[in-house]
CSV table of C-alpha atoms and ligand atoms in Angstrom, one decimal:
chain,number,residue,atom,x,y,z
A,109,UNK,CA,87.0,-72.3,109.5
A,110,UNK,CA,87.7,-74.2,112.4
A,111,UNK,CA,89.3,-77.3,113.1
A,112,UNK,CA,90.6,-79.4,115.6
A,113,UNK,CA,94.1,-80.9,115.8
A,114,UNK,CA,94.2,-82.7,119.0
A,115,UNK,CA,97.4,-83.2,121.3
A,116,UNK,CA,98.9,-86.7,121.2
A,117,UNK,CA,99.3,-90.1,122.4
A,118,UNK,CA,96.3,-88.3,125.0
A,119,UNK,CA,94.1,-85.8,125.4
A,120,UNK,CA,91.3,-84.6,127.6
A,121,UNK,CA,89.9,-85.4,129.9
A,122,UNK,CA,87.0,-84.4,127.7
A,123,UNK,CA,82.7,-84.7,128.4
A,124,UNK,CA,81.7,-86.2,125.0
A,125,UNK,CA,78.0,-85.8,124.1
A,126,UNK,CA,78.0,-89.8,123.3
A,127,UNK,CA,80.6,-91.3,125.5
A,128,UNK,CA,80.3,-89.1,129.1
A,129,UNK,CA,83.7,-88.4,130.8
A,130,UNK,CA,86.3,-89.3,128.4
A,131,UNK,CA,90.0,-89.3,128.8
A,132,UNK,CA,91.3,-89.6,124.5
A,133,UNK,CA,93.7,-91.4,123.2
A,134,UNK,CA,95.7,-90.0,119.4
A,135,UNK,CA,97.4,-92.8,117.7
A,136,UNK,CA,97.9,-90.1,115.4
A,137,UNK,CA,100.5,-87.3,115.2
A,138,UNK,CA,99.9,-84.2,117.2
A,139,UNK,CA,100.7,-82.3,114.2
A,140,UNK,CA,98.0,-82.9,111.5
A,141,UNK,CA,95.4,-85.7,110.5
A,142,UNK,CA,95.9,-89.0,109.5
A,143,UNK,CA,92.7,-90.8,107.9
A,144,UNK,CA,91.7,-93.2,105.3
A,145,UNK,CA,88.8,-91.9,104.8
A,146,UNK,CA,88.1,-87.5,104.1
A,147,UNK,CA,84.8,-87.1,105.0
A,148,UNK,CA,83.7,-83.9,104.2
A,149,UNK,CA,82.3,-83.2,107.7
A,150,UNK,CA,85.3,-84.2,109.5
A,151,UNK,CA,86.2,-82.1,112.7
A,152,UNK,CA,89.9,-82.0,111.8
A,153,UNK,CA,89.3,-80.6,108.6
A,154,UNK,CA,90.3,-82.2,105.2
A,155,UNK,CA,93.5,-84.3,105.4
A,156,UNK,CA,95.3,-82.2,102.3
A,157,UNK,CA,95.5,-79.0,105.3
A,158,UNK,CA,96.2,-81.0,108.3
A,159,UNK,CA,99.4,-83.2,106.7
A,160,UNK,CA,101.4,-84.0,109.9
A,161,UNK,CA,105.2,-83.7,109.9
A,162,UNK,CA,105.3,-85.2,112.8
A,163,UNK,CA,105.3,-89.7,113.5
A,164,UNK,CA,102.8,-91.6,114.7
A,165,UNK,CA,103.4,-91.9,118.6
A,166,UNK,CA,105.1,-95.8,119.4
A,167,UNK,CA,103.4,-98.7,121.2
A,168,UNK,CA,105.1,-97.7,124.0
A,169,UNK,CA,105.4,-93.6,124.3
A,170,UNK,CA,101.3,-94.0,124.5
A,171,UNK,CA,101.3,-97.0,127.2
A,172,UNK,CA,104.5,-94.5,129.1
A,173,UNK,CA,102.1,-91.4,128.5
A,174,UNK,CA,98.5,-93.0,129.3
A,175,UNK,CA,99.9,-94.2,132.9
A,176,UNK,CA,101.4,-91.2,133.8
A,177,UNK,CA,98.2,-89.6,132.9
A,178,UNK,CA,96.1,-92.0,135.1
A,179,UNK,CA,98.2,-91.7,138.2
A,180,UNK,CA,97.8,-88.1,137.8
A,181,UNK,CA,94.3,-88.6,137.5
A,182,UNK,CA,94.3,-91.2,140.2
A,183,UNK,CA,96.1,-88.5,142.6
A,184,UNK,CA,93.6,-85.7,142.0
A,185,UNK,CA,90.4,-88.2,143.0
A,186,UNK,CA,88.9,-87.8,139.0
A,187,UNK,CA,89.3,-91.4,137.3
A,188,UNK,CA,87.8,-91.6,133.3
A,189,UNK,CA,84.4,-93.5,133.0
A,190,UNK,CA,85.9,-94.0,129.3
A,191,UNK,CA,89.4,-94.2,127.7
A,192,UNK,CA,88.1,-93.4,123.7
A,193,UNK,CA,90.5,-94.2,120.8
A,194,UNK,CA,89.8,-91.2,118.5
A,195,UNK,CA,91.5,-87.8,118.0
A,196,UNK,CA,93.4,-87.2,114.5
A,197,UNK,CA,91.9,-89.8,112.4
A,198,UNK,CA,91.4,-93.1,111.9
A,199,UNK,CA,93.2,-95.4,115.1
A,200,UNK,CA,93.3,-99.0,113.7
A,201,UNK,CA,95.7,-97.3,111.1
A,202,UNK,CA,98.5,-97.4,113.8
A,203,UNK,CA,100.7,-100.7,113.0
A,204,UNK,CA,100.6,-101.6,116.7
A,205,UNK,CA,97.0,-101.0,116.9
A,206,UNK,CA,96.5,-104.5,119.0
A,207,UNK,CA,99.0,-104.2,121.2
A,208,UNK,CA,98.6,-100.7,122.6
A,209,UNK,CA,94.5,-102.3,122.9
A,210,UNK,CA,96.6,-104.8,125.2
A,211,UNK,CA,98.6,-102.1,126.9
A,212,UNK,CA,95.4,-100.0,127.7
A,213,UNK,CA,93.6,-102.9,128.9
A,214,UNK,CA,96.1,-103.6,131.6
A,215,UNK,CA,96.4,-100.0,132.7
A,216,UNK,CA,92.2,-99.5,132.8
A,217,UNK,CA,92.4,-102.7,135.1
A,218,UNK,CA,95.7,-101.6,137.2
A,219,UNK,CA,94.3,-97.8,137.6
A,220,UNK,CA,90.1,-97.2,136.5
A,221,UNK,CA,88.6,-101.1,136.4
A,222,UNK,CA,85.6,-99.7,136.0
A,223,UNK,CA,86.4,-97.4,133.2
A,224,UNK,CA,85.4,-98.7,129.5
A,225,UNK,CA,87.9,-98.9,126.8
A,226,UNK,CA,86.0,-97.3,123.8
A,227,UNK,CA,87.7,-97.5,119.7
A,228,UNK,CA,85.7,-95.0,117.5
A,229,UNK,CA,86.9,-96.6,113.9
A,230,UNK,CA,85.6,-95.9,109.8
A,231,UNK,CA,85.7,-99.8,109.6
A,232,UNK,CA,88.0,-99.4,106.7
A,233,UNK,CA,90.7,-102.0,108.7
A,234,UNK,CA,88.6,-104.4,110.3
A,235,UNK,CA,89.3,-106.7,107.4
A,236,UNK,CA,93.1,-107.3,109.3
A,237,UNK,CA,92.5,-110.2,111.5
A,238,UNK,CA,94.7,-108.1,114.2
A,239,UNK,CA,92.3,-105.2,114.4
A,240,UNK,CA,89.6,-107.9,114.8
A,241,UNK,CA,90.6,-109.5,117.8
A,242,UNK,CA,91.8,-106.0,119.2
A,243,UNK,CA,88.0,-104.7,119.1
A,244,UNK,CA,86.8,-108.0,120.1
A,245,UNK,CA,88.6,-107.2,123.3
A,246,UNK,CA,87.4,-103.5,124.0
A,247,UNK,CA,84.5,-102.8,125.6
A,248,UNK,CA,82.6,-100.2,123.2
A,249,UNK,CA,83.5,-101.2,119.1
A,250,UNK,CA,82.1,-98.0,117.6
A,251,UNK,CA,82.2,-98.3,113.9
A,252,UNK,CA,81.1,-95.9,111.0
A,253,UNK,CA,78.4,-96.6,108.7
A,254,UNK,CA,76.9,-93.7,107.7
A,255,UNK,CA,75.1,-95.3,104.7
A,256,UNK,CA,75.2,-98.5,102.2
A,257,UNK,CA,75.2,-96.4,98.7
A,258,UNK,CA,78.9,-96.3,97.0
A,259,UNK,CA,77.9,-93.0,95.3
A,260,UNK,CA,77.3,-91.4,99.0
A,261,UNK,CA,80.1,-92.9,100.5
A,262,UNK,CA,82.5,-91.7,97.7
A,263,UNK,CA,80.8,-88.4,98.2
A,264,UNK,CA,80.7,-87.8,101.8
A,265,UNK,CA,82.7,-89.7,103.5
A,266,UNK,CA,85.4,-90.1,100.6
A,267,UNK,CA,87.4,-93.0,100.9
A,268,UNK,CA,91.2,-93.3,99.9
A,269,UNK,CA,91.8,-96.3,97.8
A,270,UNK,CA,89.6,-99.2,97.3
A,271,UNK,CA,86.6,-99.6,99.7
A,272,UNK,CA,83.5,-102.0,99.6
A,273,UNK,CA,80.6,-101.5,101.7
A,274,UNK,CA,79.5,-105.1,101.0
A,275,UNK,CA,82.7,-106.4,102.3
A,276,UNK,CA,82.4,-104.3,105.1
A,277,UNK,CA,79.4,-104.9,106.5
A,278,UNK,CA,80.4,-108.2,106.2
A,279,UNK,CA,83.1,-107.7,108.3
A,280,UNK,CA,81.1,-106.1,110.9
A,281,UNK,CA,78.7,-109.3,110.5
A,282,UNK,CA,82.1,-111.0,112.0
A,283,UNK,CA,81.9,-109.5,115.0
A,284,UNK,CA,78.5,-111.2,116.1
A,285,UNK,CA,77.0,-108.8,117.6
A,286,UNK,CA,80.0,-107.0,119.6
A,287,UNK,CA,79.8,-104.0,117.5
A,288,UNK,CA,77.7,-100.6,117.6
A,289,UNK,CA,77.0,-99.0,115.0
A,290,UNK,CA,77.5,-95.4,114.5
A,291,UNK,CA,75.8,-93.4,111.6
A,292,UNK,CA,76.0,-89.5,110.5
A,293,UNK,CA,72.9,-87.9,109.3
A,294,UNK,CA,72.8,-84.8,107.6
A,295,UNK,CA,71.2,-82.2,105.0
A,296,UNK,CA,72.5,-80.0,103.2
A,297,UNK,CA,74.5,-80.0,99.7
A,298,UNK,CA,78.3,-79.7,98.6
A,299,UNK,CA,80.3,-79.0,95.7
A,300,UNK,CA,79.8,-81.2,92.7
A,301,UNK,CA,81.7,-83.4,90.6
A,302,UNK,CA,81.6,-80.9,88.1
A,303,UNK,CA,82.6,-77.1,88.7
A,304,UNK,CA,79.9,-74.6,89.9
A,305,UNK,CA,77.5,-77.7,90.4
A,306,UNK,CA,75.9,-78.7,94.0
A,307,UNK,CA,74.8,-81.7,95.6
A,308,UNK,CA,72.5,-83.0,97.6
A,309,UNK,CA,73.8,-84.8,101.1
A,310,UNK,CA,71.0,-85.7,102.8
A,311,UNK,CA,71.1,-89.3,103.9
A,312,UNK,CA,68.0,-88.7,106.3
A,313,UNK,CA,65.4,-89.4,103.4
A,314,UNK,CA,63.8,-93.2,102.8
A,315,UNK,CA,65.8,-93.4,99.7
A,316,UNK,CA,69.0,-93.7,102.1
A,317,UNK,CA,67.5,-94.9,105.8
A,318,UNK,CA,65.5,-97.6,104.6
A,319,UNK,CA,68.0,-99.9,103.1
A,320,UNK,CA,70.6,-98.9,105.7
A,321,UNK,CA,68.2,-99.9,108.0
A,322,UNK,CA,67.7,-103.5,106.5
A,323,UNK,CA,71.4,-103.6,106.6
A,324,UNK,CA,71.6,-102.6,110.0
A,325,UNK,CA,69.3,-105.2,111.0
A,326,UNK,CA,71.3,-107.9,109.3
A,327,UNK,CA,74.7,-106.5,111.2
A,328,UNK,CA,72.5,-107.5,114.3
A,329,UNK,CA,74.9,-104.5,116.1
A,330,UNK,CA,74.5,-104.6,120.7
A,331,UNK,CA,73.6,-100.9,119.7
A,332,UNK,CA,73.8,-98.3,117.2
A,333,UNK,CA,74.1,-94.4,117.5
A,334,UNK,CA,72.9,-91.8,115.0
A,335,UNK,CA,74.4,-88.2,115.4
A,336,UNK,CA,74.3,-85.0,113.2
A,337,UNK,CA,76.9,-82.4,112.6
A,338,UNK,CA,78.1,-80.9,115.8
A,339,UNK,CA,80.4,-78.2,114.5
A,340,UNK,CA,82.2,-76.5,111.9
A,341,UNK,CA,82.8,-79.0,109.0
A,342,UNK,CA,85.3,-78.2,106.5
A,343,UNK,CA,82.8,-78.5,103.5
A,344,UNK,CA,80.1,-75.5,103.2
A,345,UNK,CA,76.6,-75.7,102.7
A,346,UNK,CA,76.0,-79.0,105.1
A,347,UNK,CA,73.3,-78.8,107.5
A,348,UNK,CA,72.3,-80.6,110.8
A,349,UNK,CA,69.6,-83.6,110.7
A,350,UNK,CA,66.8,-81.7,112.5
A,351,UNK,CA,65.5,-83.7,115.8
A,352,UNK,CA,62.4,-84.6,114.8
A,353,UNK,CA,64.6,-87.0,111.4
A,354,UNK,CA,67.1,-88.6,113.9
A,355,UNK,CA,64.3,-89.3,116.7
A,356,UNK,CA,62.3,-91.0,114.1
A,357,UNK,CA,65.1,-92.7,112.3
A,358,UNK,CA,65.7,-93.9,116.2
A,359,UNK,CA,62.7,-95.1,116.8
A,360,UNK,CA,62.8,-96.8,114.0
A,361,UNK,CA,65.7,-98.9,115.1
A,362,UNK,CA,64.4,-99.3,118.3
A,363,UNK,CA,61.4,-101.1,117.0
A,364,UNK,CA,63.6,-103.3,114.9
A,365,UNK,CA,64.9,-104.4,118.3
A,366,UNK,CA,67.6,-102.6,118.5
A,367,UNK,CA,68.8,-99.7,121.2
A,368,UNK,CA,69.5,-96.7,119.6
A,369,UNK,CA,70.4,-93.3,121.4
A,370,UNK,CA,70.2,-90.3,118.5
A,371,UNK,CA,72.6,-87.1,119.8
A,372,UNK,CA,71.6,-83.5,117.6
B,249,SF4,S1,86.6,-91.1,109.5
B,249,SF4,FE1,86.6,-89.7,111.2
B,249,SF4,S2,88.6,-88.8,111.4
B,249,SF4,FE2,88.4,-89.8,109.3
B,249,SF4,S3,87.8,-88.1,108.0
B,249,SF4,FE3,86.0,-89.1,108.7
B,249,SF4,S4,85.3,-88.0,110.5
B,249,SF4,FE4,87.5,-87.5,110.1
């Protein structure tokens, strides 16, 4: 099985199916995965095979590291159209999550001003007024919602500790509007609560897209993005949405009022 540890505080340049050309930022070790969440799809594999030895990069290695990286970039004629928080996990889990936002601002306006600073967060922080404000200020606030129902979320995307979807999408509520949404679909089944036993993940039938999509509505998100497995995932047996589901489920969005862009 494959997985993906990437290099950190940055990474890339990288084409990313969603984001175009993408220069990534880790505020995660380079050594393993750090994530509040274990989804069983994850890209970096489960977190009990990827447990870093390694710290969390500081506020200031990533601002030292990101620069040099940009005047290399500057120097070669190829500036980023994107500099994407993502790579080992889950970003606003870094203790100076603001302030390197702060840091990264400044260098996009000293070195790309045109470039957009993207977060891609699982929401599961966006309750600590710092992490607020920090994706009120990027440009692209993509957060994970891949469905409303507790027993699906404790099955797919497998929180650690305490998580509430109500409270969360009440906290995405909080960000009137400067938020897109971004949603996994899938098919396919995994391993059971009980030994031997499978279950069902698909989240692409009515029972599941309907009332995400009256939750969705009330988010009243500038955008939301659905997306299906793109790779190996760490769990067997899951399956990609077909195109026909996420064009559908996309359209059905759009007629809500909504843009929504579906990647398969
Ligand atoms: S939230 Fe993202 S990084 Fe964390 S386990 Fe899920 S897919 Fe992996």
């Amino acid at each position: 099985m494959s997985t993906i540890i990437y290099p950190s505080p940055i990474f890339g340049p990288v084409h990313s199916r969603r984001l175009g050309i993408s220069l990534g930022i880790n505020l995660l070790p380079a050594d393993g995965k750090v994530c509040s969440f274990d989804c069983i799809y994850c890209e970096c594999g489960f977190n009990k095979d990827h447990r870093p030895t390694l710290p969390q990069p500081t506020r200031e290695e990533v601002a030292q590291k990101l620069e040099a990286q940009l005047q290399k970039m500057q120097a070669e004629g190829q500036l980023p159209d994107v500099l994407t928080f993502a790579g080992n996990g889950e970003p606003t889990c870094h203790p100076r999550f603001a302030e390197i936002i702060d840091d990264t601002i400044r260098l996009r306006d000293k070195y790309c001003p045109k470039a957009k600073v993207c977060v891609l967060s699982n929401s599961t922080f966006i309750h600590r007024p710092q992490v607020h404000d920090a994706l009120m200020r990027v440009d692209d606030n993509i957060l994970k919602l891949d469905t409303i129902d507790p027993l699906y979320i404790n099955k797919v995307d497998r929180p650690n500790g305490a998580y509430d979807v109500n409270a969360i999408i009440e906290r995405m509520k909080a960000f009137n509007g400067h938020i897109i949404i971004q949603t996994m679909f899938m098919r396919g089944e995994t391993e059971g609560s009980r030994e031997g036993e499978k279950e069902s993940v698909d989240n692409t039938t009515e029972e599941y897209v309907g009332p995400w999509l009256e939750v969705v509505k009330s988010i009243k998100p500038q955008q939301v993005m659905v997306y299906t497995i793109d790779r190996e995932t760490p769990a067997l047996g899951l399956e990609k949405a077909t195109r026909e589901q996420l064009d559908a489920i996309r359209d059905r969005v759009i007629a809500a009022g909504i843009p929504c862009t579906a990647s398969y």
